[in-house]
Amino acid sequence: MPKQVDHEERRRRIAEAVCALIDAQGLEGVTLRDVATRAEVSMGAVQRCFRTKDEMLRFALAHIGEQVTGRAHARLRSAPAQSAASAVGHVVGEVALLREEHRAEARIWLAFLAAAAVNPDLAASLRTSYTDLEGLLTRLVAEASGSPDAQDEARTLLALADGLTEHVLIGHRTAEEAERLLHAHLARLWAHG
């Protein structure tokens, strides 16, 4: 009897291989051959899962975005009694990828962000991820502050999180400094809310 293949699991394994290669070598270092080797599948299996390299990259980008968003949602579910203000802090903290254990994700995300500046398909995928996060933050900010400017504040928080991620990755700020700046911004937001 032929072996049953879980195509979604294989696609996830390939996405994780793509992400590991991006972390190690940058986006330009990703080749189908290296992805197949890292994922421990044949090149034919990679090509059956993804028609093109761009399709594979878009799936890997979505995979990273889902991991970050999933962690943010899990953080909210794990402490349902928290205030909306603390929930905003938890979500933005997850999105900023400041903790050491998320440094690889931060490098991968920023590699995709840089590539998206010249790749419209990657840009569209990133916009989808940001739209999802913006919606979650807008809802939480509105609950916490009742502000009619909740969407603008959510957009500001996402931009701040991205900027702090970049500063930590290049060594301009430590993760501790970035967290302090993020919490100071949130404290000002709630003081004015």
Short mmCIF file of C-alpha atoms in Angstrom, two decimals:
data_model
loop_
_atom_site.label_atom_id
_atom_site.label_comp_id
_atom_site.label_asym_id
_atom_site.label_seq_id
_atom_site.Cartn_x
_atom_site.Cartn_y
_atom_site.Cartn_z
CA MET A 1 0.00 0.00 0.00
CA PRO A 2 1.47 3.42 -0.94
CA LYS A 3 2.48 5.70 1.87
CA GLN A 4 -0.04 8.47 2.60
CA VAL A 5 1.52 11.95 2.45
CA ASP A 6 0.21 14.74 4.63
CA HIS A 7 0.58 17.60 2.14
CA GLU A 8 -0.09 20.37 4.66
CA GLU A 9 2.50 18.95 7.05
CA ARG A 10 4.99 18.72 4.17
CA ARG A 11 4.24 22.34 3.18
CA ARG A 12 4.84 23.42 6.80
CA ARG A 13 8.13 21.49 6.90
CA ILE A 14 9.20 23.16 3.68
CA ALA A 15 8.19 26.58 5.06
CA GLU A 16 10.25 25.94 8.19
CA ALA A 17 13.21 24.95 6.01
CA VAL A 18 12.81 28.16 3.99
CA CYS A 19 12.74 30.19 7.20
CA ALA A 20 15.82 28.44 8.59
CA LEU A 21 17.71 29.14 5.36
CA ILE A 22 16.64 32.79 5.37
CA ASP A 23 17.83 33.11 8.95
CA ALA A 24 21.18 31.56 8.08
CA GLN A 25 21.83 33.06 4.63
CA GLY A 26 19.26 35.73 3.86
CA LEU A 27 16.46 35.53 1.33
CA GLU A 28 18.85 35.43 -1.62
CA GLY A 29 20.41 32.25 -0.19
CA VAL A 30 17.22 30.21 -0.56
CA THR A 31 17.43 27.65 -3.36
CA LEU A 32 15.01 24.82 -4.10
CA ARG A 33 17.83 22.31 -3.67
CA ASP A 34 18.80 23.66 -0.24
CA VAL A 35 15.15 23.80 0.83
CA ALA A 36 14.66 20.15 -0.17
CA THR A 37 17.79 19.12 1.71
CA ARG A 38 16.84 21.07 4.84
CA ALA A 39 13.24 19.78 4.77
CA GLU A 40 14.48 16.23 4.10
CA VAL A 41 12.32 15.83 1.01
CA SER A 42 13.08 15.47 -2.69
CA MET A 43 13.21 18.46 -5.01
CA GLY A 44 10.23 16.91 -6.77
CA ALA A 45 8.28 16.98 -3.50
CA VAL A 46 9.06 20.70 -3.11
CA GLN A 47 7.94 21.33 -6.68
CA ARG A 48 4.72 19.36 -6.17
CA CYS A 49 3.90 21.48 -3.11
CA PHE A 50 4.80 24.81 -4.73
CA ARG A 51 4.65 25.64 -8.43
CA THR A 52 7.23 28.44 -8.13
CA LYS A 53 9.86 29.71 -5.74
CA ASP A 54 7.75 32.86 -5.21
CA GLU A 55 4.76 30.75 -4.17
CA MET A 56 6.99 28.89 -1.70
CA LEU A 57 8.32 32.18 -0.29
CA ARG A 58 4.80 33.61 0.10
CA PHE A 59 3.74 30.48 1.97
CA ALA A 60 6.79 30.73 4.26
CA LEU A 61 6.01 34.39 4.92
CA ALA A 62 2.41 33.51 5.79
CA HIS A 63 3.75 30.73 8.04
CA ILE A 64 5.89 33.18 10.03
CA GLY A 65 3.02 35.66 10.24
CA GLU A 66 0.69 32.94 11.52
CA GLN A 67 3.21 31.94 14.18
CA VAL A 68 3.48 35.48 15.51
CA THR A 69 -0.25 36.15 15.32
CA GLY A 70 -1.00 32.75 16.84
CA ARG A 71 1.30 33.50 19.79
CA ALA A 72 -0.42 36.85 20.31
CA HIS A 73 -3.86 35.19 20.33
CA ALA A 74 -2.61 32.42 22.64
CA ARG A 75 -1.26 35.05 25.01
CA LEU A 76 -4.71 36.66 25.13
CA ARG A 77 -6.45 33.31 25.72
CA SER A 78 -4.02 32.30 28.47
CA ALA A 79 -5.00 35.27 30.64
CA PRO A 80 -8.67 35.98 29.87
CA ALA A 81 -9.17 38.09 33.01
CA GLN A 82 -6.57 40.67 32.00
CA SER A 83 -7.51 44.24 31.22
CA ALA A 84 -7.71 45.41 27.63
CA ALA A 85 -4.74 47.71 28.31
CA SER A 86 -2.52 44.84 29.46
CA ALA A 87 -3.76 42.77 26.51
CA VAL A 88 -2.53 45.50 24.14
CA GLY A 89 0.88 45.36 25.83
CA HIS A 90 1.04 41.59 25.48
CA VAL A 91 0.09 41.63 21.80
CA VAL A 92 2.51 44.44 20.91
CA GLY A 93 5.23 42.67 22.89
CA GLU A 94 4.70 39.52 20.83
CA VAL A 95 4.64 41.45 17.54
CA ALA A 96 7.86 43.32 18.35
CA LEU A 97 9.80 40.02 18.54
CA LEU A 98 12.16 41.47 21.13
CA ARG A 99 12.82 38.33 23.17
CA GLU A 100 15.93 36.33 22.37
CA GLU A 101 13.90 33.22 21.51
CA HIS A 102 12.17 35.20 18.75
CA ARG A 103 15.29 36.79 17.27
CA ALA A 104 15.39 34.36 14.34
CA GLU A 105 11.76 35.18 13.50
CA ALA A 106 12.65 38.87 13.63
CA ARG A 107 15.52 38.39 11.17
CA ILE A 108 13.30 36.35 8.84
CA TRP A 109 10.42 38.86 9.04
CA LEU A 110 12.73 41.76 8.23
CA ALA A 111 14.31 39.86 5.32
CA PHE A 112 10.82 39.41 3.89
CA LEU A 113 10.01 43.06 4.59
CA ALA A 114 13.08 44.21 2.66
CA ALA A 115 12.25 41.90 -0.26
CA ALA A 116 8.63 43.08 -0.26
CA ALA A 117 9.81 46.59 -1.13
CA VAL A 118 10.49 45.31 -4.65
CA ASN A 119 8.23 42.23 -4.81
CA PRO A 120 4.51 43.11 -5.06
CA ASP A 121 3.38 39.57 -4.18
CA LEU A 122 5.37 39.54 -0.94
CA ALA A 123 4.14 43.06 -0.21
CA ALA A 124 0.53 41.88 -0.59
CA SER A 125 1.18 39.02 1.85
CA LEU A 126 2.73 41.38 4.37
CA ARG A 127 -0.18 43.79 4.08
CA THR A 128 -2.54 40.92 4.91
CA SER A 129 -0.55 40.10 8.06
CA TYR A 130 -0.42 43.73 9.13
CA THR A 131 -4.15 44.18 8.47
CA ASP A 132 -4.95 41.21 10.72
CA LEU A 133 -2.72 42.52 13.51
CA GLU A 134 -4.06 46.05 13.09
CA GLY A 135 -7.63 44.77 13.45
CA LEU A 136 -6.79 42.93 16.66
CA LEU A 137 -4.94 45.92 18.13
CA THR A 138 -7.66 48.38 17.06
CA ARG A 139 -10.27 46.33 18.89
CA LEU A 140 -8.12 46.06 22.03
CA VAL A 141 -7.15 49.75 22.05
CA ALA A 142 -10.81 50.74 21.60
CA GLU A 143 -11.80 48.49 24.54
CA ALA A 144 -9.00 49.88 26.71
CA SER A 145 -9.40 53.56 25.96
CA GLY A 146 -12.71 54.12 24.23
CA SER A 147 -10.74 56.35 21.88
CA PRO A 148 -12.20 57.19 18.48
CA ASP A 149 -8.57 57.16 17.27
CA ALA A 150 -8.06 53.47 18.14
CA GLN A 151 -7.16 52.50 14.57
CA ASP A 152 -4.54 55.25 14.31
CA GLU A 153 -3.07 54.17 17.64
CA ALA A 154 -3.01 50.53 16.49
CA ARG A 155 -1.13 51.60 13.36
CA THR A 156 1.31 53.60 15.47
CA LEU A 157 1.90 50.63 17.77
CA LEU A 158 2.63 48.34 14.82
CA ALA A 159 5.08 50.86 13.37
CA LEU A 160 6.74 51.28 16.77
CA ALA A 161 7.01 47.51 17.20
CA ASP A 162 8.62 47.11 13.77
CA GLY A 163 11.00 49.98 14.35
CA LEU A 164 12.09 48.62 17.72
CA THR A 165 12.60 45.18 16.19
CA GLU A 166 14.94 46.68 13.61
CA HIS A 167 16.86 48.70 16.21
CA VAL A 168 17.41 45.62 18.38
CA LEU A 169 18.53 43.49 15.44
CA ILE A 170 21.22 45.94 14.36
CA GLY A 171 22.36 46.55 17.94
CA HIS A 172 21.20 50.17 18.11
CA ARG A 173 19.03 49.33 21.14
CA THR A 174 19.09 46.43 23.56
CA ALA A 175 15.95 44.36 23.93
CA GLU A 176 15.57 45.80 27.43
CA GLU A 177 15.77 49.39 26.14
CA ALA A 178 13.25 48.59 23.41
CA GLU A 179 10.82 47.04 25.90
CA ARG A 180 11.18 50.09 28.15
CA LEU A 181 10.40 52.42 25.22
CA LEU A 182 7.41 50.32 24.22
CA HIS A 183 6.01 50.27 27.77
CA ALA A 184 6.62 54.02 28.15
CA HIS A 185 4.62 54.65 24.98
CA LEU A 186 1.77 52.47 26.25
CA ALA A 187 1.81 54.22 29.62
CA ARG A 188 1.45 57.59 27.85
CA LEU A 189 -1.37 56.19 25.73
CA TRP A 190 -3.35 55.07 28.78
CA ALA A 191 -2.57 58.31 30.64
CA HIS A 192 -4.16 60.28 27.79
CA GLY A 193 -6.98 57.77 27.12
#
